[in-house]
Amino acid sequence: MPADHLTESEAVPVEDAPASPDSFDVDPPYDPVDGPLPEDRFLDRELSWLTFNERVLELVEDPDLPLLERVRFGAIFASNLDEFFMVRVAGLKRRMAAGVAVRSVSGLNPREVLAQSLRTSHDLMLRQGEVFRRELVPALAEAGIALLRWNELTEDERKAASEKYRERVFPVLTPLAVDPAHPFPYISGLSLNLAVVIRNPTTGKEHFARVKVPPNFDRWVRVGPERFVPLDEVIAAHLDLLFPGMDVVAHHTFRVTRNEDLEVEEDDAENLLQALEKELLRRKFGPPVRLEVEESIDDQILDLLVSELDVTADEVFRLPGPLDLRSLNQVADLDHAELKFDPFVPGTHPHLAEVETASPADMFAALRERDVLVHHPYDSFATSVQRFVEQAAADPKVLAIKMTLYRTSGDSPLIDSLVDAARSGKQVLVLVEIKARFDEQANIRWARKLERAGCHVVYGMVGLKTHCKLSLVVRDEPDGLRRYAHVGTGNYNPKTARMYEDVGLLTSDTEIADDLTDLFNNLSGYSRHEDYRRLLVAPAGVRTGILDLIEREVEHHRAGRPALIRIKVNSLVDELVIDALFAASRAGVPVDLVTRGICTLRPGVPGLSETIRVRSILGRFLEHSRIFWFANGGDAQAWIGSADLMHRNLDRRVEALVQIPTAKHVDELGELLEKSVSDETSAWWLGPDGVWTRHHLAEDGTPLLDLQAWLIAKTRERRARQRHEAATDGRRPGAGTRAARGWPFGRRTSR
């Protein structure tokens, strides 16, 4: 890879970074060589993430969306913000406490970022509470779903709730008093609690007690047909049963968020599995980073909580009740199809349906004929990737299966298939990333199950998370061994595959199979192989590969050949890549970026990024694919894979991007990105000031194209066309001409 990929703005990381920055998830300091690029060209990472969650909140506020989908987005917004505090805010505080609080490339120091993050988060939570009370609750009531407070219940409903409380809830509760004999109790992270003040009627002395709302009950208690009241209000209405003989003076709901990121010193851990299990136990006791209280709380009670929990005034969030709106998922799950998106059932990819008979498609026969590029959830995960693994496990001609698992579902059929394959004598290698954040416990459980079945289980490489999504199947065929592979952008998780947008390549391409063989050997053994034919592999090769591809577009543009860069990722943070994109823009290369989450690049700045457009698409499916497309002088290339353009992906993870070998698939990916950034497509646009603006209506007020709805419609049209062809020519579904097959996009005749 050429070393001069940044001509005018070449930049290098600072050499004297703090020791062991990974321990604090610190992005390395960035010290660009003096040049013409402005110092304020980067936006702040944490504040950019908050603008992403603000876009989610805008979906909650959108009256044109189905009502229960707005409710669902409210739960997603709350859950997102919880994780932001548990990881990002906690990380900022840890870095400041540890003395590694370096100024970020945005020009802000961690203390300034923390202060702005707390202010912005509080404003967003108040805004969510406002839309919940003023819009969602009245709209739900109008639709026949009542979310009530205790004082709004009828007498009969109160009696029914009281009966449920006495039978099921009361026996579970444990009131904890605070006095010289009873120290202030530990408050677990994200738990909902009641702070209770009680008075001894004989002595007049007041006492404090804490009652934890049991998390193993539904938050919303049904008191009648589609009528609900929060469980904490039911408990509060019956506090006299918990404290008989005492007067209940006051009660207030509160909630604590704690640092729940993990620290595992892998170099010192002989057994990573055991070390991680111990650290998971410590996660429960992380220091508080946020205290949520109802806005009506007594100052005296609040002072006690602040003192005992050791939080600052800025970390106290006074909010309108109810707290913890993650519980809105329960409401969104109610059976009201008329208040949700129209149901969508993924279809089998036509190149896999072509070989269908009465039994499922023969995946290996299909892949011997051609590569298959699947686009989930529009193309079914179950009849493509899942079927690929299941058939490999059941096929007696398959000798070996190698696979990475980062996150999977609790009842994953893929795990069962791998277990069956090992028990039938196949060689099964599974690389389980047990450090996948918040899925550590589940991954430990699956790792042990796989080990017991005889699978070779590897826990990744020391110091690196293995984030790539790869599988390799070795099959004994009449003409010798043949290998089949899958490289994807999403996890091997059948449940999330129905909600996440991802792409994946199923192939028997020899060069890709060779690369995966080398990479799996690297991951499971002591190989130091770093040269690949069709792959870019982090931490050694993804950044340098992307920088070379960007520089090549600049060279094409200067030579008068077609040049265009289109990239779709979850997040764009890496300064070297951003500066390379700035250099490409200054050279005149058009750059289109689609980022769902964080983007620290400032687009549209005169003399810096005038040719760069940044879009963000949010909708019913979570946009999750990573696609890198380059015009390449008229011979377009595309890469897909697991890597976002962030330091953690490029420096601290094993990531893999695969070059798409089929020109038709390259065109299809290019057209998907072209549609994504079109001015006619509904999206958020990022301005040079760092402000995201939603563009979802045309000048005449009509809605712009909803990309996901358009893809759903194309999938349905494809399925109807297949059924029509089967009915008119007597052939089975999927047996039509190949010219009618493919993605929802047609082949481009010119570029």
XYZ file of C-alpha atoms in Angstrom:
751
model
C 0.000 0.000 0.000
C 1.465 3.399 -0.899
C 2.560 5.484 2.026
C 1.615 8.800 0.397
C -2.130 8.288 0.222
C -2.684 11.736 1.790
C -0.723 14.158 -0.309
C -1.532 17.615 1.009
C -2.944 16.503 4.334
C -0.935 13.476 5.325
C -1.533 12.633 8.982
C -0.075 10.224 11.489
C -1.101 9.105 14.979
C 0.818 10.591 17.876
C 3.466 8.194 19.178
C 3.328 9.178 22.847
C -0.272 8.109 23.503
C -1.276 7.130 27.051
C -0.359 3.606 28.074
C -2.979 0.923 27.389
C -5.629 3.242 25.951
C -7.854 0.242 25.113
C -8.485 -0.189 28.823
C -10.480 3.032 28.668
C -11.802 2.690 25.092
C -9.782 5.797 24.265
C -9.506 6.800 20.650
C -5.820 7.471 19.935
C -4.769 11.106 19.864
C -4.608 12.438 16.313
C -1.899 14.905 15.385
C -2.094 15.773 11.691
C 0.992 17.123 10.021
C 0.738 20.866 9.542
C -1.176 21.547 6.370
C -4.030 23.527 4.860
C -6.866 21.558 6.497
C -8.834 23.525 9.154
C -8.575 22.390 12.757
C -12.364 22.385 13.253
C -13.052 19.912 10.418
C -14.119 17.126 12.806
C -17.354 16.908 14.764
C -17.369 15.371 18.226
C -18.044 11.641 18.373
C -20.220 11.587 21.517
C -22.293 14.592 20.508
C -22.726 13.112 17.045
C -24.122 9.960 18.638
C -26.643 12.052 20.550
C -27.803 13.621 17.286
C -28.384 10.067 16.026
C -30.643 9.329 18.975
C -32.379 12.645 18.359
C -33.236 11.318 14.886
C -34.805 8.287 16.563
C -36.801 10.682 18.746
C -38.010 12.486 15.615
C -39.583 9.197 14.543
C -41.411 9.094 17.900
C -42.693 12.582 17.119
C -43.766 11.750 13.541
C -47.603 11.658 13.388
C -47.503 9.993 9.974
C -46.001 6.781 11.367
C -48.284 4.027 12.730
C -49.000 4.744 16.385
C -47.512 1.607 17.951
C -44.409 2.015 15.795
C -43.953 5.468 17.313
C -44.301 3.835 20.724
C -41.667 1.255 19.719
C -39.252 3.977 18.640
C -39.793 5.565 22.063
C -38.604 2.363 23.724
C -35.632 2.195 21.341
C -34.704 5.809 22.108
C -34.722 5.086 25.851
C -32.722 1.866 25.487
C -30.159 3.595 23.257
C -29.650 6.342 25.803
C -29.212 3.823 28.614
C -26.374 2.167 26.708
C -24.830 5.558 25.907
C -24.574 6.294 29.633
C -23.428 2.789 30.597
C -20.599 2.827 28.060
C -19.752 6.236 26.603
C -20.485 8.528 29.564
C -18.961 5.969 31.906
C -15.892 5.868 29.669
C -15.506 9.644 29.769
C -15.625 9.620 33.572
C -13.144 6.753 33.820
C -10.698 8.464 31.511
C -10.850 11.696 33.490
C -10.363 9.807 36.739
C -7.435 7.839 35.299
C -5.662 10.897 33.920
C -5.957 9.971 30.220
C -8.417 12.753 29.431
C -6.831 13.985 26.205
C -8.513 16.635 24.080
C -10.468 15.122 21.187
C -9.991 16.035 17.531
C -13.160 18.132 17.751
C -11.240 20.497 20.010
C -13.231 19.620 23.141
C -11.709 18.073 26.228
C -13.535 15.186 27.946
C -14.913 17.434 30.683
C -16.518 19.698 28.071
C -17.853 16.702 26.139
C -19.297 15.230 29.328
C -21.019 18.483 30.283
C -22.539 18.901 26.814
C -23.556 15.236 26.717
C -25.380 15.522 30.038
C -27.178 18.717 29.017
C -28.203 17.343 25.618
C -29.307 14.014 27.068
C -31.443 15.733 29.688
C -33.085 17.921 27.048
C -33.818 14.898 24.867
C -35.326 12.950 27.773
C -37.549 15.882 28.693
C -38.599 16.076 25.062
C -39.454 12.371 25.053
C -41.492 12.765 28.231
C -43.372 15.628 26.630
C -44.268 13.695 23.477
C -45.245 10.695 25.582
C -47.662 12.670 27.753
C -49.036 15.121 25.191
C -49.154 12.972 22.051
C -48.723 9.239 22.583
C -50.928 8.732 25.644
C -53.911 10.678 24.171
C -53.488 8.984 20.777
C -53.345 5.553 22.401
C -56.469 6.352 24.405
C -58.256 7.364 21.230
C -57.205 4.024 19.707
C -58.610 2.134 22.692
C -55.356 1.642 24.657
C -55.351 3.443 28.003
C -52.093 4.064 29.902
C -53.336 5.274 33.258
C -52.137 6.587 36.598
C -53.460 4.974 39.795
C -55.808 7.890 40.516
C -57.382 7.451 37.074
C -58.545 3.884 37.718
C -62.145 3.010 38.458
C -63.019 1.455 41.798
C -63.400 -1.971 40.204
C -60.034 -1.635 38.476
C -58.349 -0.708 41.745
C -59.833 -3.767 43.382
C -58.605 -5.997 40.541
C -55.126 -4.462 40.712
C -55.038 -4.861 44.489
C -55.948 -8.517 44.192
C -53.138 -9.104 41.671
C -50.748 -7.240 43.930
C -51.560 -9.320 47.004
C -51.413 -12.618 45.107
C -48.295 -12.134 42.986
C -46.314 -8.993 43.755
C -46.410 -8.525 47.525
C -44.733 -11.881 48.333
C -41.795 -10.946 46.100
C -41.088 -7.480 47.493
C -38.302 -6.793 50.000
C -38.427 -3.389 51.689
C -34.986 -2.262 52.830
C -34.790 0.235 55.676
C -31.960 2.715 56.169
C -30.829 3.375 59.748
C -27.682 2.800 61.846
C -28.332 -0.947 61.745
C -29.211 -1.011 58.039
C -26.776 0.775 55.689
C -27.998 2.326 52.459
C -28.753 -0.601 50.135
C -26.980 -1.259 46.868
C -29.055 -0.007 43.920
C -28.512 -2.175 40.859
C -28.092 -0.560 37.461
C -31.262 0.226 35.468
C -33.488 -1.049 38.266
C -36.661 0.880 39.057
C -37.037 1.778 42.733
C -39.320 3.536 45.181
C -37.762 5.883 47.715
C -40.159 5.784 50.673
C -40.356 8.022 53.725
C -42.229 6.472 56.646
C -43.017 7.906 60.103
C -43.380 6.148 63.405
C -46.740 7.467 64.694
C -45.649 6.971 68.300
C -42.309 8.754 68.229
C -42.870 10.936 65.182
C -39.464 9.917 63.848
C -39.121 9.574 60.082
C -37.205 6.804 58.307
C -36.087 6.143 54.745
C -36.661 2.838 52.942
C -36.104 1.550 49.458
C -38.425 -0.822 47.591
C -37.188 -2.349 44.331
C -39.764 -2.831 41.592
C -39.399 -6.495 40.564
C -38.006 -6.675 37.017
C -39.511 -10.128 36.422
C -43.064 -8.744 36.201
C -44.569 -6.745 33.348
C -44.119 -3.036 33.949
C -47.637 -2.266 32.712
C -50.291 -4.077 34.755
C -53.473 -4.889 32.861
C -56.501 -3.731 34.875
C -59.098 -4.107 32.129
C -59.450 -4.596 28.389
C -56.476 -2.650 26.962
C -56.237 -0.594 30.168
C -52.882 -0.502 31.983
C -51.249 1.093 35.009
C -47.513 1.111 35.876
C -46.479 -1.583 38.350
C -44.589 0.956 40.475
C -47.827 2.894 41.000
C -49.603 -0.281 42.103
C -46.807 -0.926 44.621
C -46.900 2.693 45.801
C -50.656 2.455 46.400
C -50.111 -0.473 48.776
C -47.071 0.655 50.755
C -49.103 0.422 53.942
C -49.013 -3.365 53.525
C -45.207 -3.302 53.398
C -44.904 -1.005 56.435
C -47.807 -1.924 58.749
C -48.197 0.311 61.752
C -46.212 3.107 60.117
C -47.408 6.220 58.338
C -46.296 6.548 54.704
C -45.241 10.177 54.372
C -43.959 10.222 50.782
C -42.759 8.005 47.970
C -40.848 8.766 44.791
C -39.637 6.656 41.882
C -35.954 6.723 40.985
C -33.567 4.839 38.727
C -29.775 4.557 38.594
C -27.558 3.936 35.580
C -24.119 2.454 36.247
C -20.892 1.931 34.359
C -21.434 -1.489 32.792
C -18.516 -1.680 30.399
C -16.061 -4.488 30.990
C -12.348 -4.505 31.719
C -10.488 -7.763 31.162
C -6.708 -7.855 31.200
C -6.337 -10.580 28.597
C -2.561 -10.773 28.778
C -2.831 -11.763 32.442
C -5.782 -14.125 32.056
C -4.793 -17.711 31.425
C -8.407 -18.573 30.717
C -10.292 -15.739 29.044
C -13.636 -17.450 29.651
C -13.152 -17.573 33.423
C -11.769 -14.033 33.530
C -14.766 -12.679 31.674
C -17.223 -14.530 33.915
C -15.633 -12.886 36.961
C -15.795 -9.468 35.321
C -19.481 -9.961 34.509
C -20.126 -10.353 38.225
C -18.315 -7.056 38.857
C -20.434 -5.285 36.212
C -23.321 -5.133 38.688
C -21.248 -2.913 40.972
C -20.022 -0.267 38.550
C -20.102 3.353 39.758
C -23.284 5.381 39.032
C -23.264 7.680 36.011
C -26.891 8.904 36.055
C -29.715 9.283 38.569
C -33.247 9.631 37.175
C -35.926 10.915 39.538
C -39.484 12.085 39.167
C -39.750 15.846 38.927
C -41.963 15.929 42.037
C -39.330 14.398 44.344
C -38.753 16.041 47.735
C -35.455 17.903 47.961
C -34.595 16.102 51.204
C -35.014 12.668 49.577
C -33.054 13.788 46.527
C -30.191 15.065 48.690
C -30.029 11.677 50.420
C -29.918 9.799 47.102
C -27.280 12.134 45.666
C -25.131 11.747 48.766
C -25.436 7.973 49.078
C -24.996 7.286 45.346
C -22.165 9.818 44.985
C -23.481 11.515 41.853
C -23.083 15.156 40.878
C -25.889 17.635 40.366
C -25.364 17.449 36.590
C -25.958 13.698 36.694
C -29.408 14.100 38.280
C -32.220 13.999 35.742
C -35.571 15.342 36.995
C -38.187 13.919 34.645
C -41.953 13.628 34.352
C -43.159 10.130 35.172
C -43.202 7.360 34.342
C -39.479 6.661 34.359
C -37.843 3.928 32.262
C -39.740 4.182 28.993
C -37.951 1.096 27.678
C -41.088 -0.569 29.017
C -43.020 0.855 26.074
C -41.940 -2.271 24.203
C -44.687 -4.057 26.138
C -47.243 -1.602 24.778
C -45.837 -1.791 21.248
C -46.236 -5.585 21.362
C -50.005 -5.354 21.820
C -52.044 -7.113 19.161
C -53.248 -4.144 17.106
C -52.200 -4.776 13.520
C -53.989 -1.610 12.399
C -51.552 0.474 14.482
C -48.387 -1.097 13.076
C -46.485 -1.349 9.835
C -48.042 -3.735 7.353
C -46.689 -7.250 7.914
C -43.780 -8.244 5.721
C -42.578 -11.780 5.114
C -39.090 -12.068 3.568
C -38.870 -14.034 0.353
C -36.388 -16.621 -0.850
C -33.731 -15.115 -3.087
C -34.664 -16.035 -6.685
C -31.319 -17.667 -7.398
C -31.953 -19.987 -4.493
C -35.606 -20.513 -5.389
C -34.594 -21.554 -8.929
C -33.261 -24.868 -7.706
C -36.158 -25.566 -5.341
C -38.173 -28.743 -5.596
C -40.540 -30.190 -3.030
C -37.592 -30.175 -0.630
C -35.518 -27.114 0.321
C -33.090 -25.659 -2.184
C -29.788 -27.471 -2.703
C -27.526 -24.639 -1.601
C -24.362 -26.225 -2.916
C -25.838 -26.810 -6.383
C -26.985 -23.198 -6.474
C -23.591 -21.839 -5.443
C -21.723 -24.020 -7.923
C -23.727 -22.251 -10.621
C -23.300 -18.654 -9.417
C -22.564 -16.372 -6.488
C -25.615 -15.156 -4.565
C -25.801 -11.690 -3.007
C -28.527 -11.607 -0.371
C -30.095 -8.468 1.055
C -31.774 -9.021 4.422
C -34.475 -8.736 5.570
C -35.893 -8.522 2.042
C -34.196 -11.827 1.178
C -34.940 -14.436 3.804
C -32.097 -15.265 6.172
C -33.743 -18.615 6.973
C -33.756 -19.803 3.347
C -30.270 -18.503 2.548
C -27.615 -18.220 5.267
C -29.358 -20.388 7.848
C -30.141 -23.044 5.252
C -26.510 -22.939 4.098
C -25.307 -23.851 7.602
C -28.072 -26.377 8.228
C -27.439 -28.233 4.971
C -23.709 -28.233 5.601
C -24.314 -29.795 9.023
C -26.597 -32.505 7.615
C -24.676 -33.276 4.392
C -22.508 -36.419 4.748
C -20.205 -35.074 2.023
C -19.282 -32.043 4.129
C -16.018 -32.621 5.968
C -15.569 -29.367 7.881
C -17.420 -26.221 8.929
C -15.661 -23.098 10.189
C -17.601 -20.133 11.495
C -17.392 -16.945 13.548
C -20.145 -16.137 16.060
C -20.343 -12.614 17.476
C -23.992 -12.433 18.519
C -26.740 -15.007 18.021
C -30.235 -15.579 19.368
C -31.041 -17.513 22.534
C -32.622 -20.402 20.649
C -30.461 -20.246 17.543
C -30.916 -23.111 15.079
C -27.389 -22.352 13.886
C -25.970 -23.478 17.230
C -28.012 -26.676 17.020
C -26.729 -27.309 13.488
C -23.115 -26.899 14.568
C -23.697 -29.256 17.496
C -25.250 -31.838 15.141
C -22.342 -31.474 12.714
C -19.762 -32.101 15.435
C -21.643 -35.091 16.791
C -21.797 -36.615 13.309
C -17.998 -36.525 13.069
C -17.449 -33.366 11.057
C -14.596 -31.041 11.942
C -16.276 -27.940 13.384
C -14.359 -24.810 14.315
C -16.354 -22.030 15.969
C -14.780 -18.747 16.901
C -17.028 -17.344 19.639
C -16.435 -13.723 20.556
C -17.276 -13.824 24.238
C -16.425 -10.128 24.628
C -19.404 -8.977 22.496
C -20.760 -6.165 24.676
C -23.910 -7.067 26.664
C -24.010 -10.515 25.007
C -21.074 -11.896 26.967
C -23.141 -14.155 29.206
C -25.104 -15.670 26.324
C -21.944 -16.260 24.310
C -20.260 -17.992 27.251
C -23.279 -20.284 27.501
C -23.157 -21.188 23.804
C -19.396 -21.649 23.912
C -19.736 -24.250 26.635
C -22.548 -26.028 24.767
C -20.445 -26.190 21.607
C -17.409 -27.467 23.500
C -19.437 -30.233 25.117
C -20.624 -31.342 21.664
C -17.058 -31.715 20.410
C -16.672 -28.475 18.465
C -13.287 -26.782 18.418
C -14.106 -23.493 20.159
C -11.700 -20.577 19.969
C -12.199 -17.325 21.859
C -10.522 -14.966 19.448
C -7.160 -13.269 19.642
C -5.651 -11.609 22.693
C -6.328 -7.874 22.659
C -8.745 -8.028 19.731
C -12.462 -8.603 19.373
C -13.359 -10.855 16.468
C -16.203 -9.003 14.787
C -16.079 -10.440 11.253
C -19.055 -12.486 9.978
C -17.602 -15.489 8.166
C -18.392 -19.128 7.493
C -16.538 -21.704 5.410
C -17.709 -25.178 4.393
C -15.385 -27.868 2.995
C -17.188 -30.494 0.892
C -15.936 -33.676 -0.780
C -17.207 -33.708 -4.375
C -16.529 -35.989 -7.386
C -13.963 -33.546 -8.803
C -12.226 -33.066 -5.424
C -12.671 -30.835 -2.397
C -14.711 -27.710 -2.951
C -15.164 -24.894 -0.469
C -18.231 -22.723 -0.033
C -18.282 -19.485 1.901
C -20.471 -16.782 3.358
C -19.226 -13.279 4.193
C -21.776 -10.889 5.645
C -22.297 -7.540 7.292
C -24.651 -8.834 9.998
C -24.607 -11.345 12.813
C -25.615 -14.981 12.489
C -28.809 -14.235 14.358
C -32.108 -15.425 12.829
C -34.142 -13.055 14.998
C -32.311 -9.815 14.306
C -32.015 -10.798 10.626
C -35.741 -10.063 10.373
C -35.220 -6.527 11.734
C -31.712 -5.546 10.603
C -30.810 -4.527 7.079
C -27.688 -6.398 5.994
C -26.057 -7.830 2.900
C -24.118 -11.038 2.493
C -22.237 -12.945 -0.178
C -22.669 -16.710 -0.650
C -20.001 -18.032 -2.979
C -17.764 -20.887 -4.053
C -15.156 -18.479 -5.457
C -11.752 -20.149 -5.084
C -9.810 -17.012 -4.154
C -12.315 -16.034 -1.468
C -12.240 -19.587 -0.104
C -8.436 -19.488 -0.037
C -8.549 -16.209 1.867
C -11.022 -17.520 4.424
C -8.951 -20.655 4.926
C -5.909 -18.505 5.666
C -7.895 -16.191 7.943
C -9.416 -19.020 9.989
C -5.952 -20.538 10.396
C -4.766 -17.153 11.565
C -7.573 -16.928 14.118
C -7.295 -20.449 15.480
C -3.539 -20.974 15.341
C -0.303 -19.036 15.280
C -0.304 -17.999 11.637
C 0.902 -14.482 10.901
C -0.595 -14.439 7.408
C -1.619 -10.896 6.389
C -1.733 -10.994 2.586
C -5.127 -11.741 1.080
C -6.459 -11.828 -2.457
C -10.089 -10.779 -2.115
C -10.220 -9.691 1.529
C -9.259 -6.627 3.503
C -8.645 -7.748 7.090
C -8.266 -5.557 10.183
C -6.350 -4.612 12.150
C -3.597 -4.759 9.522
C -5.374 -4.169 6.242
C -8.788 -2.493 6.265
C -7.698 1.097 6.878
C -4.761 0.958 4.458
C -6.925 -0.781 1.879
C -9.698 1.828 2.107
C -7.151 4.662 1.937
C -5.636 3.142 -1.213
C -9.056 2.779 -2.820
C -9.840 6.442 -2.062
C -6.497 7.579 -3.450
C -7.105 5.515 -6.590
C -10.347 7.433 -7.204
C -8.397 10.680 -6.966
C -5.959 9.396 -9.594
C -8.819 8.356 -11.875
C -10.405 11.788 -11.542
C -7.173 13.579 -12.359
C -6.779 11.388 -15.437
C -10.299 12.256 -16.611
C -11.735 8.800 -15.927
C -15.004 8.169 -14.014
C -14.457 8.656 -10.281
C -17.017 8.356 -7.522
C -16.936 7.130 -3.913
C -20.024 5.796 -2.156
C -19.765 4.370 1.358
C -22.465 3.079 3.709
C -21.509 2.361 7.333
C -23.037 2.556 10.785
C -20.467 5.100 11.951
C -17.657 7.192 10.475
C -15.065 8.418 12.978
C -11.551 7.493 11.800
C -9.566 10.676 11.148
C -7.184 9.187 8.591
C -10.082 7.998 6.449
C -11.936 11.298 6.884
C -8.885 13.303 5.883
C -8.486 11.063 2.836
C -12.110 11.783 1.902
C -11.439 15.500 2.371
C -8.444 15.182 0.033
C -10.606 13.376 -2.529
C -13.252 16.086 -2.303
C -10.681 18.851 -2.719
C -9.464 17.041 -5.820
C -13.034 17.089 -7.182
C -14.138 13.502 -6.543
C -17.849 13.201 -5.658
C -18.284 11.411 -2.312
C -21.601 10.066 -1.009
C -21.771 8.782 2.561
C -24.659 6.999 4.270
C -24.191 6.723 8.043
C -26.920 5.520 10.367
C -25.214 6.647 13.556
C -22.087 8.668 14.236
C -20.457 10.847 11.600
C -17.657 13.214 12.649
C -16.960 14.464 9.109
C -18.199 17.947 8.206
C -19.637 17.852 4.671
C -20.254 20.766 2.342
C -17.527 23.036 3.725
C -16.188 25.349 0.963
C -12.647 24.426 -0.009
C -12.732 21.294 2.130
C -15.698 19.015 1.499
C -17.862 20.676 -1.150
C -18.389 17.432 -3.084
C -19.292 15.337 -0.013
C -22.909 14.508 0.834
C -23.860 12.725 4.062
C -27.229 11.068 4.519
C -28.802 9.005 7.299
C -31.730 6.628 6.850
C -33.801 5.358 9.770
C -36.971 3.304 9.561
C -38.726 0.072 10.472
C -35.519 -1.889 9.825
C -32.190 -0.996 11.417
C -29.781 -0.050 8.621
C -26.744 -2.194 9.412
C -24.902 -3.052 6.180
C -21.390 -1.804 5.414
C -20.800 -1.233 1.711
C -17.810 0.404 0.005
C -18.319 1.231 -3.680
C -15.833 2.879 -6.056
C -16.306 3.882 -9.721
C -12.673 2.879 -10.380
C -12.328 4.605 -13.748
C -15.389 2.844 -15.180
C -14.625 -0.653 -13.875
C -16.546 -0.359 -10.607
C -15.565 -2.290 -7.488
C -17.547 -2.979 -4.333
C -16.638 -4.399 -0.935
C -18.913 -5.521 1.881
C -18.154 -6.682 5.401
C -18.278 -6.127 9.108
C -16.143 -3.014 9.563
C -17.334 0.450 10.428
C -14.875 3.292 9.965
C -14.035 3.666 13.652
C -10.804 3.203 15.567
C -12.130 0.183 17.419
C -13.017 -1.568 14.157
C -9.817 -0.690 12.336
C -7.347 -1.081 15.216
C -8.851 -3.276 17.940
C -10.984 -5.804 16.095
C -10.629 -8.567 13.567
C -12.789 -7.332 10.701
C -13.107 -8.537 7.127
C -14.286 -6.883 3.929
C -14.717 -9.014 0.815
C -14.444 -7.732 -2.731
C -17.605 -8.589 -4.664
C -16.449 -10.729 -7.621
C -19.554 -10.432 -9.862
C -20.039 -7.254 -11.911
C -23.827 -7.506 -11.714
C -23.699 -7.535 -7.931
C -21.348 -4.544 -7.947
C -23.911 -2.674 -10.045
C -26.731 -3.648 -7.688
C -24.864 -2.375 -4.644
C -24.026 0.838 -6.487
C -27.669 1.387 -7.340
C -28.738 0.733 -3.764
C -26.359 3.459 -2.589
C -27.431 5.762 -5.409
C -31.044 5.395 -4.313
C -30.052 5.966 -0.688
C -28.467 9.382 -1.342
C -30.980 10.569 -3.938
C -32.670 13.890 -3.200
C -35.953 12.072 -3.896
C -35.392 9.628 -1.007
C -36.507 10.404 2.543
C -33.437 10.854 4.741
C -31.659 13.135 7.161
C -28.997 15.418 5.664
C -25.905 16.470 7.592
C -24.895 20.114 7.216
C -21.446 21.681 7.620
C -22.521 23.005 11.037
C -23.051 19.449 12.328
C -26.844 19.795 12.302
C -28.955 16.985 10.854
C -32.090 18.078 8.980
C -34.869 15.714 8.035
C -35.918 15.758 4.359
C -39.005 13.583 4.058
C -41.435 15.843 2.231
C -41.232 17.304 -1.267
C -41.820 21.021 -1.862
C -45.514 20.342 -2.466
C -45.807 18.490 0.854
C -45.982 14.988 -0.620
C -43.834 12.316 1.043
C -40.468 11.518 -0.474
C -39.618 7.920 -1.288
C -39.305 5.644 1.749
C -36.371 3.450 0.730
C -37.323 0.512 2.934
C -40.978 0.587 1.871
C -39.812 0.738 -1.751
C -37.591 -2.304 -1.280
C -40.460 -4.184 0.376
C -42.702 -3.327 -2.579
C -40.046 -4.508 -5.034
C -39.703 -7.783 -3.133
C -43.457 -8.329 -3.256
C -43.536 -7.517 -6.974
C -40.766 -10.033 -7.574
C -42.647 -12.722 -5.681
C -45.891 -11.982 -7.548
C -44.015 -12.130 -10.865
C -42.581 -15.518 -9.950
C -46.020 -16.850 -9.060
C -47.456 -15.484 -12.298
C -44.719 -17.085 -14.381
C -45.244 -20.385 -12.616
C -48.988 -20.223 -13.294
C -48.665 -19.235 -16.954
C -45.875 -21.561 -18.104
C -46.568 -24.514 -15.810
C -43.222 -24.318 -14.108
C -42.628 -24.181 -10.359
C -42.146 -20.790 -8.648
C -38.728 -19.366 -9.317
C -38.241 -21.218 -12.612
C -38.623 -18.207 -14.874
C -35.953 -16.779 -17.128
C -32.784 -15.620 -15.482
C -33.230 -12.201 -17.014
C -36.181 -11.716 -14.690
C -34.166 -12.739 -11.667
C -31.955 -10.702 -9.395
C -32.267 -7.930 -6.910
C -35.111 -5.409 -6.996
C -32.795 -3.299 -9.167
C -32.250 -3.945 -12.849
C -28.814 -4.078 -14.455
C -27.366 -0.691 -15.260
C -26.609 -0.272 -18.957
C -24.297 2.680 -18.452
C -22.611 4.518 -15.679
